[in-house]
Tab-separated table of C-alpha atoms and ligand atoms in Angstrom:
chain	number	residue	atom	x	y	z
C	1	UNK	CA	38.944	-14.153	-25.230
C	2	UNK	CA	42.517	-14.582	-27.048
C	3	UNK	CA	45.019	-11.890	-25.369
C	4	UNK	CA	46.741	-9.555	-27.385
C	5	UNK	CA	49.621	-9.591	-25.088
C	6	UNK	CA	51.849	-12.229	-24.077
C	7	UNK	CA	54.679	-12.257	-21.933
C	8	UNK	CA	57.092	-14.899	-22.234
C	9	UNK	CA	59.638	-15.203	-18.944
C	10	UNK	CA	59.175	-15.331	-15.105
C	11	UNK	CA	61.912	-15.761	-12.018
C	12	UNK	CA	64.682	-12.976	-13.770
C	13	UNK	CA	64.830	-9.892	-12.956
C	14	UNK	CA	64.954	-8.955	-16.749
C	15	UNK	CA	61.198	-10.375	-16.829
C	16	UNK	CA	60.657	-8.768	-13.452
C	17	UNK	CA	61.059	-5.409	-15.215
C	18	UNK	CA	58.133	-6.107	-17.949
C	19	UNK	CA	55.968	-7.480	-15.257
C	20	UNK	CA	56.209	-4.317	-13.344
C	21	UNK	CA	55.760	-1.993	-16.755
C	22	UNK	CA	52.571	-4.083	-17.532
C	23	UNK	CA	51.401	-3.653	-14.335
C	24	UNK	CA	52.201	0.073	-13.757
C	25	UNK	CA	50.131	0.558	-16.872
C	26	UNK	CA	47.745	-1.243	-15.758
C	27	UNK	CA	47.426	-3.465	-18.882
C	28	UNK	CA	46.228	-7.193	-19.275
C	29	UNK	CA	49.009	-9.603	-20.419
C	30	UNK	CA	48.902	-13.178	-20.863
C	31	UNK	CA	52.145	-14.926	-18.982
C	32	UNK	CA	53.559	-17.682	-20.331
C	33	UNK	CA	55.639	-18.847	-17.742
C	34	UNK	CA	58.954	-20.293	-19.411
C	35	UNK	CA	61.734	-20.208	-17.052
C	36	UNK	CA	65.413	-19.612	-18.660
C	37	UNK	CA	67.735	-22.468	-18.494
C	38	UNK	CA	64.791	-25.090	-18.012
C	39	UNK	CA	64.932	-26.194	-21.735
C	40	UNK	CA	61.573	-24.297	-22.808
C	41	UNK	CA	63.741	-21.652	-24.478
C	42	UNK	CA	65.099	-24.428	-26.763
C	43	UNK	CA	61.931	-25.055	-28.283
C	44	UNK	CA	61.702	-24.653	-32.343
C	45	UNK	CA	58.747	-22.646	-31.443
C	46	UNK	CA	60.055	-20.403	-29.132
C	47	UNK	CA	63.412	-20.286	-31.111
C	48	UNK	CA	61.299	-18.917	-33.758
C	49	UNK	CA	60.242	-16.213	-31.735
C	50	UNK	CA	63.509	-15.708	-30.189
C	51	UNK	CA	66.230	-17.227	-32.019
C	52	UNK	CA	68.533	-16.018	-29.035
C	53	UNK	CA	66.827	-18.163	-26.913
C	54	UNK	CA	66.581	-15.579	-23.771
C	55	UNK	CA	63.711	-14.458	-21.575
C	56	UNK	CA	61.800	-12.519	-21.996
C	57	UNK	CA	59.844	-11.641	-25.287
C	58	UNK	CA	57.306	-9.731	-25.739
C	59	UNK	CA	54.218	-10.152	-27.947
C	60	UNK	CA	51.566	-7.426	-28.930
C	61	UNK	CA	49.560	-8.709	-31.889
C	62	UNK	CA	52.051	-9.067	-34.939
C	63	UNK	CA	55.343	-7.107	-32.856
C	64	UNK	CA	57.533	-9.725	-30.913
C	65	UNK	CA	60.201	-7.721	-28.807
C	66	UNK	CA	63.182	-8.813	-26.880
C	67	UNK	CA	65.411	-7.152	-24.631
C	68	UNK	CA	63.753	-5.987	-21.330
C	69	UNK	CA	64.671	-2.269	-21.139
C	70	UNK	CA	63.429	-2.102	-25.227
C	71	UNK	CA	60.144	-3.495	-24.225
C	72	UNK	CA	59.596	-1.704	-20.922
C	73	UNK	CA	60.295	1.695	-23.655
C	74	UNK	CA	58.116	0.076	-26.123
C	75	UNK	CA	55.122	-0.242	-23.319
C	76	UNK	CA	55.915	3.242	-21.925
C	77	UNK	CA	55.760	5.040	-25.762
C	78	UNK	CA	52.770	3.015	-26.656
C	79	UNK	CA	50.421	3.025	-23.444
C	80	UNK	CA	51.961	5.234	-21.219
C	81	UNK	CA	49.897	8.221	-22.034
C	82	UNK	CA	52.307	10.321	-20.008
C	83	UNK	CA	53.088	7.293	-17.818
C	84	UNK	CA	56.945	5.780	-17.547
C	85	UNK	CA	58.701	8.053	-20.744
C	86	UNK	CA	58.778	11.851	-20.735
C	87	UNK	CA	56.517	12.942	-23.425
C	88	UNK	CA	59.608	14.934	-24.315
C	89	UNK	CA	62.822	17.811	-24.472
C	90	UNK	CA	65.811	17.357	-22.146
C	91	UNK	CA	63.813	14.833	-19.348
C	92	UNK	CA	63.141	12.074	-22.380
C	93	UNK	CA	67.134	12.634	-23.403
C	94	UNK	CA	67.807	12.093	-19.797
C	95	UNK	CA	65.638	8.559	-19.693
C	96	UNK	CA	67.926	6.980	-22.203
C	97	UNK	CA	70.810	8.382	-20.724
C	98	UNK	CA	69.671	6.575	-17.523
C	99	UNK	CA	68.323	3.379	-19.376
C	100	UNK	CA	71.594	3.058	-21.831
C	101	UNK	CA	73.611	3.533	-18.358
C	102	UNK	CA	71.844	0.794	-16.340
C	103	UNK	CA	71.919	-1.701	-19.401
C	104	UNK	CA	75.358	-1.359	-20.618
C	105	UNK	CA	77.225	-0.590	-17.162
C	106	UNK	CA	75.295	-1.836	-14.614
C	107	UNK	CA	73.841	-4.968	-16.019
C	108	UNK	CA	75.911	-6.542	-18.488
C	109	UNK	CA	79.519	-5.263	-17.460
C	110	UNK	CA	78.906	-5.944	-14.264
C	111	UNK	CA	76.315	-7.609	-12.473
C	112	UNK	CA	76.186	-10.140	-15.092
C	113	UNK	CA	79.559	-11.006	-14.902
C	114	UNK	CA	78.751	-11.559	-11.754
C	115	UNK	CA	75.814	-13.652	-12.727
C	116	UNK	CA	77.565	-15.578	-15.332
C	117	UNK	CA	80.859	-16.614	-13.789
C	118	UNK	CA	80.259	-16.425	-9.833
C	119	UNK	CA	76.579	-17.572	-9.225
C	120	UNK	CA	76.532	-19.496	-12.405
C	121	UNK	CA	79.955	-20.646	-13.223
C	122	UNK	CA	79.094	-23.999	-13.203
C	123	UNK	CA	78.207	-22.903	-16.625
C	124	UNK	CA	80.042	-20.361	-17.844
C	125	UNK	CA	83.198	-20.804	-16.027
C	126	UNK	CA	85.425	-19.237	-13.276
C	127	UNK	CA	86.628	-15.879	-14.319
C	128	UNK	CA	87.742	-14.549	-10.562
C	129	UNK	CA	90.001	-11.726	-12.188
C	130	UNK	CA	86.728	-10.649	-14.177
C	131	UNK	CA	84.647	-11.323	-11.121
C	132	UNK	CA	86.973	-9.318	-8.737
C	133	UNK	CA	87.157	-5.971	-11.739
C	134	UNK	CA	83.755	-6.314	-12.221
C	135	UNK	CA	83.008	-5.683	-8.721
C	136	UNK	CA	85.385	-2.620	-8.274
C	137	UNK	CA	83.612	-1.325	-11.538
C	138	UNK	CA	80.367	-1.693	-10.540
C	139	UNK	CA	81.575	0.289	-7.225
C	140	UNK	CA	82.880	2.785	-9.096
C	141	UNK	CA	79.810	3.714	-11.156
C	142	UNK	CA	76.987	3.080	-8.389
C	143	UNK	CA	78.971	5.601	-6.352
C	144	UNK	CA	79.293	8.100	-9.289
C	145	UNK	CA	75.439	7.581	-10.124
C	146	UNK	CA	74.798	7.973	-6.368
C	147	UNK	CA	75.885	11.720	-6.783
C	148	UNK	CA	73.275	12.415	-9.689
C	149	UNK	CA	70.257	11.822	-7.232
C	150	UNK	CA	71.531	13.301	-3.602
C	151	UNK	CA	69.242	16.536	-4.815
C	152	UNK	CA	66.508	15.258	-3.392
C	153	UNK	CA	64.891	13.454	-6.123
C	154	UNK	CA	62.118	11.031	-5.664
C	155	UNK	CA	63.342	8.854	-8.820
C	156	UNK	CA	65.579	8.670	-11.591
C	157	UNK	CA	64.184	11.711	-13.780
C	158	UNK	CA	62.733	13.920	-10.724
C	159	UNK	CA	59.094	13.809	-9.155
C	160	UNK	CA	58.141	11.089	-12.279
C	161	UNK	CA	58.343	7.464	-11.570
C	162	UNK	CA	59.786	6.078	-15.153
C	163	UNK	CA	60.791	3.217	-16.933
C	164	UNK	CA	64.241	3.715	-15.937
C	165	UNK	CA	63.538	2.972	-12.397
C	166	UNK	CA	61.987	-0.207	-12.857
C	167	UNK	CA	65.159	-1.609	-14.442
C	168	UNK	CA	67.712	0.257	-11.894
C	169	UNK	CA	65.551	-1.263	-8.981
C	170	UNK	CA	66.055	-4.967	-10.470
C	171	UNK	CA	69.481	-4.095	-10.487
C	172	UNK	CA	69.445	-3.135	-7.428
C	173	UNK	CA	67.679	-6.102	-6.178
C	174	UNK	CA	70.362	-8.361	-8.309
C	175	UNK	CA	73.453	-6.084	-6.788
C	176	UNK	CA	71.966	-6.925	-2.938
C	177	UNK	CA	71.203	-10.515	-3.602
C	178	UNK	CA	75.169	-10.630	-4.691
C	179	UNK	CA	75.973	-8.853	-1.638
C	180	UNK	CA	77.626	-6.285	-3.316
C	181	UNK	CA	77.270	-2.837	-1.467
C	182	UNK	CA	74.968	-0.011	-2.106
C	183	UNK	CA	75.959	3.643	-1.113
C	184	UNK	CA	73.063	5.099	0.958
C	185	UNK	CA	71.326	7.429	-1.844
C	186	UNK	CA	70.426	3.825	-3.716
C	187	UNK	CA	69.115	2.054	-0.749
C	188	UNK	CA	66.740	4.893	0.191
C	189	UNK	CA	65.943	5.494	-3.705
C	190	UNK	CA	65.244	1.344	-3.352
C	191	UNK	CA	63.156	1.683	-0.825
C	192	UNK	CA	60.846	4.224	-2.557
C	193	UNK	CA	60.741	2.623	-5.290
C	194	UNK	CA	60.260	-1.327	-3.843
C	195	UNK	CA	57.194	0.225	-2.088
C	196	UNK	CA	55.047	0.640	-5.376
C	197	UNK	CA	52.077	-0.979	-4.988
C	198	UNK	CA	52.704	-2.181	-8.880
C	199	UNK	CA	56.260	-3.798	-7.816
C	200	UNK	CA	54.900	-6.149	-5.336
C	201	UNK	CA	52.653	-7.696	-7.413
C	202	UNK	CA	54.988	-7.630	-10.304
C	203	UNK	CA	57.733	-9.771	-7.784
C	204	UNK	CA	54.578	-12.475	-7.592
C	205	UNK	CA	54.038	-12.527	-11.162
C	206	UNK	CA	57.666	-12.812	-11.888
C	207	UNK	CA	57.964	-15.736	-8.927
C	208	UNK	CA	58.442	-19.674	-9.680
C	209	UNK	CA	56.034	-21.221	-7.466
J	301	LIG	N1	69.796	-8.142	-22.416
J	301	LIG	C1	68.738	-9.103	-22.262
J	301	LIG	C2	69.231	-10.245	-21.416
J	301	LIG	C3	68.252	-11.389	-21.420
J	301	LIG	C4	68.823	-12.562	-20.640
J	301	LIG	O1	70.035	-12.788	-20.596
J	301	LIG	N2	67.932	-13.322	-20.027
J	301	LIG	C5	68.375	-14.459	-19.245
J	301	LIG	C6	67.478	-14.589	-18.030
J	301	LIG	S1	67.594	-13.151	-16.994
J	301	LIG	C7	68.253	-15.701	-20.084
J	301	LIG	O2	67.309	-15.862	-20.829
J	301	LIG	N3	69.250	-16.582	-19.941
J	301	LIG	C8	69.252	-17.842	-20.616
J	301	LIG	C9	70.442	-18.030	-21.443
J	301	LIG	O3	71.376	-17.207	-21.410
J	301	LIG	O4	70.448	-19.020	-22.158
J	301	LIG	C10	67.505	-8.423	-21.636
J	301	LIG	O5	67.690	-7.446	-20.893
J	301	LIG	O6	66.379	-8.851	-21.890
């Protein structure tokens, strides 16, 4: 039987978080197992369904999606049922305050700065002024952020595992491997959230091997 869903992308934690959304759900997804980097995101065919060239896409029937916190929404809105997205009011404003947050101050001003000109610079280029400032920034927000869940909370949004956790955790994940520090609040929110049955087998489906 053809699947209607294909994911394209494994060993990032930006595929890591559709992995774990498709597996939360409990959906079947066909994995294409293109690795970034490796020259199978240079492909004219791939190009043509991301002319970007990044992992990972997305494909339900005719809809191709990039950008991993857009698809992990996408999957949330469309088979969630209730699962991963308040339905919503004030809790669904607060999931894209959290996911707009994590994408545009955790990931990409930070930790992929990080990614691009420390563990990759062979690449991209030394930047250690941008390296250093991205660290302190990074500091500063995690710490802020760490205030907004010292209630108590289970996750992000209250008693309701969402979306938004699964692509804090992978920055999470990305901050430890970079050994930058965690205030306390994250690392026990991490370890709730790492012990989802879904994530483990999410980190094997996202794994080179
Ligand atoms: N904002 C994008 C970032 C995607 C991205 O940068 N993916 C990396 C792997 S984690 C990639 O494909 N890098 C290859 C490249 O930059 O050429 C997302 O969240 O999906």
């Amino acid at each position: 039987m053809t699947q209607k869903r294909t994911l394209w992308g494994i060993g990032s934690a930006r595929a890591l978080r559709v992995h774990w959304a498709l597996i939360e759900l409990g959906l079947e997804y066909r994995s294409e197992r293109i690795q970034s980097r490796s020259g199978e995101t240079e492909t004219p065919a791939y190009r043509r369904l991301n002319p970007r060239g990044k992992i990972p896409v997305f494909e339900d029937g005719g809809l191709v999606l990039s950008e991993s916190a857009a698809i992990v929404t996408y999957l949330a809105e469309t088979y969630g049922n209730g699962r991963l997205i308040p339905a919503e009011g004030a809790e669904r404003a607060k999931y894209f305050e959290w996911i707009s947050f994590i994408s545009m101050e955790i990931d990409a001003t930070t930790l992929y700065v990080l990614r691009r000109h420390e563990a990759l610079a062979h690449i991209y280029g030394e930047a250690p002024t941008a390296n250093a400032a991205a660290r302190g920034y990074f500091d500063r927000m995690i710490n802020a952020a760490a205030r907004e869940i010292e209630d108590g909370r289970r996750y992000l949004l209250g008693a309701g595992f969402s979306g938004a956790d699964i692509v804090m955790t992978t920055c999470l994940d990305w901050a430890l491997s970079y050994d930058v520090p965690l205030p306390e609040p994250w690392l026990a929110y991490r370890e709730r959230t790492i012990a989802r049955p879904a994530r483990g087998r999410a980190v094997a489906a996202n794994a080179v091997t």
